[in-house]
Coordinates of C-alpha atoms and ligand atoms in Angstrom, one line a residue:
X231 CA 133.0 138.4 129.8
X232 CA 136.4 137.2 128.5
X233 CA 138.2 139.0 125.7
X234 CA 140.2 136.1 124.2
X235 CA 141.8 136.6 120.9
X236 CA 140.2 134.9 117.9
X237 CA 141.7 131.4 118.1
X238 CA 143.9 129.9 115.4
X239 CA 142.6 126.4 114.8
X240 CA 145.1 125.3 112.2
X241 CA 147.2 122.8 114.1
X242 CA 145.5 119.5 114.9
X243 CA 147.9 117.7 117.2
X244 CA 151.4 116.4 117.9
X245 CA 152.0 114.0 115.0
X246 CA 155.5 112.7 115.2
X247 CA 158.2 112.8 117.9
X248 CA 161.8 111.8 117.0
X249 CA 164.1 110.8 119.9
X250 CA 167.8 110.6 119.5
X251 CA 169.7 107.8 121.3
X252 CA 173.3 106.8 121.6
X253 CA 172.2 103.3 122.5
X254 CA 169.8 102.4 119.6
X255 CA 169.5 98.6 120.4
X256 CA 168.8 99.1 124.1
X257 CA 166.4 102.0 123.4
X258 CA 164.5 100.0 120.8
X259 CA 164.1 97.2 123.4
X260 CA 162.8 99.7 125.9
X261 CA 160.2 101.1 123.5
X262 CA 159.1 97.8 122.0
X263 CA 159.4 95.3 124.8
X264 CA 158.9 97.4 127.9
X265 CA 156.5 100.2 126.6
X266 CA 155.0 97.7 124.1
X267 CA 155.2 99.9 121.0
X268 CA 155.1 98.3 117.6
X269 CA 158.0 98.7 115.1
X270 CA 156.6 99.5 111.7
X271 CA 159.7 100.5 109.6
X272 CA 163.4 100.8 109.7
X273 CA 165.5 103.1 107.5
X274 CA 169.2 104.1 107.9
X275 CA 169.8 105.0 111.6
X276 CA 166.1 105.2 112.4
X277 CA 163.3 102.9 113.5
X278 CA 159.7 104.0 113.3
X279 CA 157.2 103.0 116.0
X280 CA 153.6 103.4 117.0
X281 CA 151.2 103.0 119.9
X282 CA 148.3 100.6 119.4
X283 CA 145.8 103.5 119.4
X284 CA 147.7 105.9 117.1
X285 CA 145.8 106.3 113.8
X286 CA 148.9 107.3 111.9
X287 CA 151.3 104.6 110.5
X288 CA 153.9 105.9 112.9
X289 CA 154.0 108.4 115.7
X290 CA 157.6 108.0 117.0
X291 CA 161.0 107.7 115.4
X292 CA 164.1 106.5 117.2
X293 CA 167.3 107.7 115.6
X294 CA 170.9 106.7 116.5
X295 CA 172.9 109.7 117.5
X296 CA 175.9 110.7 119.5
X297 CA 173.8 112.4 122.2
X298 CA 170.3 111.8 123.5
X299 CA 167.6 114.4 123.1
X300 CA 164.7 115.4 120.9
X301 CA 165.1 115.2 117.1
X302 CA 162.3 116.7 115.1
X303 CA 158.8 117.3 116.6
X304 CA 156.2 117.3 113.8
X305 CA 152.8 119.0 114.2
X306 CA 149.9 117.9 111.9
X307 CA 147.9 120.8 110.4
X308 CA 144.1 120.6 110.1
X309 CA 144.2 120.8 106.3
X310 CA 146.4 121.8 103.4
X311 CA 145.1 125.4 103.6
X312 CA 145.8 125.5 107.3
X313 CA 149.3 124.2 106.6
X314 CA 149.9 127.1 104.2
X315 CA 148.6 129.6 106.6
X316 CA 150.9 128.4 109.4
X317 CA 153.9 128.3 107.0
X318 CA 153.2 131.9 106.1
X319 CA 153.1 132.8 109.7
X320 CA 156.3 131.0 110.5
X321 CA 158.1 132.6 107.6
X322 CA 157.0 136.0 108.9
X323 CA 158.9 135.3 112.1
X324 CA 162.1 134.6 110.2
X325 CA 162.3 131.1 111.9
X326 CA 161.4 129.1 108.8
X327 CA 164.0 126.8 107.2
X328 CA 162.0 125.6 104.2
X329 CA 160.2 122.5 102.9
X330 CA 161.4 118.9 103.3
X331 CA 160.0 115.8 101.5
X332 CA 158.6 114.8 104.9
X333 CA 159.4 111.4 106.4
X334 CA 158.2 107.8 106.4
X335 CA 154.4 108.0 106.9
X336 CA 153.9 111.7 106.2
X337 CA 154.2 114.0 103.2
X338 CA 156.0 117.3 102.6
X339 CA 156.7 119.2 105.7
X340 CA 157.9 122.7 106.5
X341 CA 160.8 122.9 108.8
X342 CA 161.5 125.6 111.4
X343 CA 163.0 126.1 114.8
X344 CA 161.5 127.6 117.9
X345 CA 163.4 130.5 119.5
X346 CA 165.3 128.1 121.8
X347 CA 166.5 126.0 118.8
X348 CA 164.3 122.9 119.0
X349 CA 163.7 121.5 115.5
X350 CA 160.1 121.3 114.4
X351 CA 158.1 120.6 111.3
X352 CA 154.5 121.1 110.3
X353 CA 152.7 118.9 107.7
X354 CA 149.3 117.7 106.6
X355 CA 149.6 114.6 104.5
X356 CA 149.5 111.6 106.8
X357 CA 149.5 107.9 106.0
X358 CA 146.9 106.1 108.1
X359 CA 147.9 102.8 109.6
X360 CA 146.7 99.6 108.0
X361 CA 147.4 96.7 110.3
X362 CA 148.8 93.5 108.9
X363 CA 146.5 90.5 109.5
X364 CA 148.2 89.3 112.7
X365 CA 147.8 92.8 114.2
X366 CA 144.2 93.5 113.1
X367 CA 141.9 94.4 116.0
X368 CA 138.5 92.7 116.4
X369 CA 137.3 96.3 117.1
X370 CA 136.4 98.1 113.9
X371 CA 137.4 101.4 115.5
X372 CA 140.8 100.4 116.8
X373 CA 143.7 100.8 114.2
X374 CA 145.7 97.9 115.7
X375 CA 145.1 95.0 118.0
X376 CA 145.7 95.6 121.7
X377 CA 148.4 92.9 122.1
X378 CA 148.9 93.3 125.8
X379 CA 152.7 93.4 125.2
X380 CA 154.6 95.2 127.9
X381 CA 153.0 98.4 129.3
X382 CA 150.9 98.8 126.1
X383 CA 151.0 102.6 125.7
X384 CA 148.0 103.7 123.6
X385 CA 149.4 106.8 121.9
X386 CA 151.9 109.6 122.2
X387 CA 150.7 112.5 124.4
X388 CA 153.1 115.4 124.8
X389 CA 156.6 116.8 124.9
X390 CA 158.1 119.0 127.7
X391 CA 161.0 121.1 126.3
X392 CA 163.4 123.2 128.3
X393 CA 164.0 126.8 127.1
X394 CA 166.3 129.5 128.4
X395 CA 163.5 132.1 127.7
X396 CA 160.1 130.5 128.3
X397 CA 158.0 133.6 127.4
X398 CA 159.8 134.0 124.0
X399 CA 159.1 130.4 123.1
X400 CA 155.5 130.4 124.4
X401 CA 154.6 133.5 122.4
X402 CA 156.2 132.1 119.3
X403 CA 154.1 128.9 119.3
X404 CA 151.0 130.9 120.4
X405 CA 151.3 133.4 117.6
X406 CA 152.7 131.2 114.8
X407 CA 151.0 127.9 115.5
X408 CA 147.9 128.8 117.6
X409 CA 148.8 127.1 120.8
X410 CA 146.5 128.0 123.7
X411 CA 147.9 128.4 127.2
X412 CA 146.4 126.1 129.7
X413 CA 148.5 126.4 132.8
X414 CA 151.5 128.4 133.8
X415 CA 153.9 128.7 136.7
X416 CA 155.0 132.2 137.6
X417 CA 157.5 133.0 140.4
X418 CA 158.6 136.2 142.0
X419 CA 155.1 137.7 142.4
X420 CA 154.1 136.7 138.9
X421 CA 157.0 138.3 137.1
X422 CA 159.1 135.2 136.3
X423 CA 157.7 132.6 133.9
X424 CA 159.0 129.2 135.0
X425 CA 156.8 127.1 132.8
X426 CA 153.9 127.1 130.4
X427 CA 151.7 124.2 129.3
X428 CA 149.9 124.5 126.0
X429 CA 147.8 122.7 123.4
X430 CA 146.1 123.2 120.1
X431 CA 143.4 120.7 120.9
X432 CA 141.4 119.3 123.9
X433 CA 144.3 117.4 125.3
X434 CA 145.5 119.3 128.3
X435 CA 148.9 120.0 126.9
X436 CA 150.8 118.7 123.9
X437 CA 153.8 121.0 124.5
X438 CA 155.3 122.5 127.6
X439 CA 158.2 124.9 128.0
X440 CA 160.0 124.9 131.3
X441 CA 162.9 127.1 132.1
X442 CA 166.4 125.6 131.5
X443 CA 168.1 126.4 134.8
X444 CA 171.5 125.6 133.0
X445 CA 170.6 128.3 130.4
X446 CA 171.4 125.8 127.6
X447 CA 169.4 125.5 124.4
X448 CA 167.4 122.9 122.5
X449 CA 167.0 120.5 125.3
X450 CA 164.2 118.1 126.2
X451 CA 162.9 117.5 129.7
X452 CA 160.7 114.5 128.8
X453 CA 158.5 112.8 126.3
X454 CA 155.2 111.4 127.4
X455 CA 153.0 108.5 126.3
X456 CA 149.4 107.8 127.3
X457 CA 147.8 104.8 129.0
X458 CA 144.1 104.7 129.8
X459 CA 144.0 104.6 133.6
X460 CA 146.0 104.7 136.8
X461 CA 146.0 100.9 137.1
X462 CA 148.1 100.8 133.9
X463 CA 150.6 103.2 135.4
X464 CA 150.9 101.0 138.5
X465 CA 151.2 98.0 136.3
X466 CA 153.9 99.9 134.4
X467 CA 155.8 100.3 137.7
X468 CA 155.8 96.5 138.1
X469 CA 157.0 96.0 134.6
X470 CA 159.8 98.6 135.0
X471 CA 160.9 97.0 138.2
X472 CA 160.9 93.5 136.8
X473 CA 163.1 94.6 133.9
X474 CA 165.7 96.6 135.8
X475 CA 164.5 100.0 134.5
X476 CA 165.2 102.7 137.0
X477 CA 162.2 104.7 138.1
X478 CA 163.1 108.3 138.6
X479 CA 159.8 109.7 139.9
X480 CA 156.3 108.5 140.7
X481 CA 153.9 106.8 140.5
X482 CA 152.4 110.1 141.8
X483 CA 149.9 112.8 140.8
X484 CA 150.7 116.2 139.3
X485 CA 148.8 119.3 140.5
X486 CA 148.9 121.1 137.2
X487 CA 147.2 118.8 134.6
X488 CA 146.0 116.6 137.5
X489 CA 147.7 113.7 135.7
X490 CA 149.0 110.4 137.2
X491 CA 152.6 109.6 136.2
X492 CA 155.7 107.7 136.4
X493 CA 159.1 108.8 134.9
X494 CA 161.9 106.5 133.8
X495 CA 165.2 107.2 131.9
X496 CA 165.3 105.0 128.8
X497 CA 168.6 103.4 128.1
X498 CA 169.7 106.1 125.7
X499 CA 169.2 108.7 128.4
X500 CA 165.9 110.4 127.5
X501 CA 163.3 110.9 130.3
X502 CA 160.1 109.1 129.4
X503 CA 156.8 109.6 131.2
X504 CA 153.9 107.1 131.3
X505 CA 150.9 109.3 131.8
X506 CA 147.2 109.2 132.3
X507 CA 144.2 111.1 133.7
X508 CA 145.3 114.6 132.6
X509 CA 142.0 116.5 132.3
X510 CA 140.7 117.7 128.9
X511 CA 139.9 121.3 128.1
X512 CA 136.8 122.0 126.1
X513 CA 136.2 125.7 127.0
X514 CA 137.0 127.9 124.1
X515 CA 137.4 130.8 126.5
X516 CA 139.6 128.8 129.0
X517 CA 141.4 131.2 131.4
X518 CA 145.0 130.0 131.9
X519 CA 145.5 128.8 135.5
X520 CA 148.5 130.6 137.0
X521 CA 150.4 128.9 139.9
X522 CA 152.8 130.7 142.1
X523 CA 155.7 129.0 143.9
X524 CA 153.8 128.4 147.1
X525 CA 150.7 126.8 145.4
X526 CA 152.6 124.8 142.9
X527 CA 155.7 123.6 144.8
X528 CA 157.5 121.1 142.5
X529 CA 154.3 120.1 140.7
X530 CA 153.6 117.0 142.9
X531 CA 150.0 117.1 144.2
X532 CA 150.6 113.9 146.2
X533 CA 153.1 111.1 146.2
X534 CA 156.8 111.0 146.7
X535 CA 158.9 114.2 146.3
X536 CA 160.8 114.7 143.1
X537 CA 164.5 113.9 143.2
X538 CA 167.0 116.7 142.5
X539 CA 167.7 115.1 139.1
X540 CA 164.2 115.9 137.9
X541 CA 165.1 119.6 138.0
X542 CA 168.7 119.1 136.9
X543 CA 168.8 116.6 134.2
X544 CA 167.7 117.0 130.5
X545 CA 168.8 115.7 127.1
X546 CA 171.2 116.4 125.6
X547 CA 172.8 116.3 129.0
X548 CA 175.1 119.0 130.2
X549 CA 178.7 117.7 129.8
X550 CA 179.8 116.0 133.0
X551 CA 176.4 115.8 134.6
X552 CA 175.3 112.4 135.8
X553 CA 172.3 110.5 134.4
X554 CA 169.8 110.1 137.2
X555 CA 170.2 106.7 138.9
X556 CA 166.6 106.5 140.1
X557 CA 165.6 103.5 142.1
X558 CA 166.7 100.5 140.2
X559 CA 165.7 97.0 141.4
X560 CA 168.5 94.6 140.7
X561 CA 167.4 92.0 138.1
X562 CA 168.0 88.3 139.0
X563 CA 170.9 87.0 137.1
X564 CA 170.5 83.2 136.4
X565 CA 174.1 82.8 135.4
Ligands
LIG268 FE1 154.6 115.4 131.2

């Protein structure tokens, strides 16, 4: 018998991820031409993008900024009533900042920060994507044509954030938002929480907190987008190589999540993961899997070891720290 707490089923999924970039033109090229996302809107310093399988009008926002990093992460509530319940719970923690008018594609949103200072919002009203004629799919159940452009990421998947105090942030999102813990890394005989992987739905994790070994605040380790199978990750490696995009890690397989991955640093400096095959969790009484340092290692199940930069680099970057070079294949220069 398990004695799980009554679950809070008020948050549906990760709805919108905003990334900040000091190189907006180059970053936009990476997301549209290399990853194959579709641009749907531009406003002020921001461009709004989507994967071909995202049901919402937009799932990602790219905003010009002095430094790279995560902007606002927005979580979609299950209903208007669910939204109000979560807002009350957030307000009770003292971390609420109030209502905003939302953003392109979504209605009013309630803004808050997690204990580490990452900016988040929760909302319910979402504008569903209506494809223009040239992007209409021949499948009635696909919101947008699969164009085959670039890597062709289907949808956004998860964000991995760094936090100086992992347990404080994990318990905040568990208690205020209903996140359920899937896997965890505990060092020092189970006394030191190094990382926690969580979700509010069947996707293995939509949010991870990993300890910031620089003890800084509000930083992002990576943002991950989903493709349907391993072949597409391998094809992504070819596309990155042909376009001079440095590959920092992978293609390899994680032990926790069991996912197949490749990491690159987009031109603005953010670490981006192309990801597939993470297992889904359906058990309502799922027992979190706890890995110790010996069993987990660096999180690589098989494949090449992670470079030092993977443990060291995050955005915004620590002043003076180098952006990972990765293995960059020189691109042929016809001039
Ligand atoms: Fe990831």
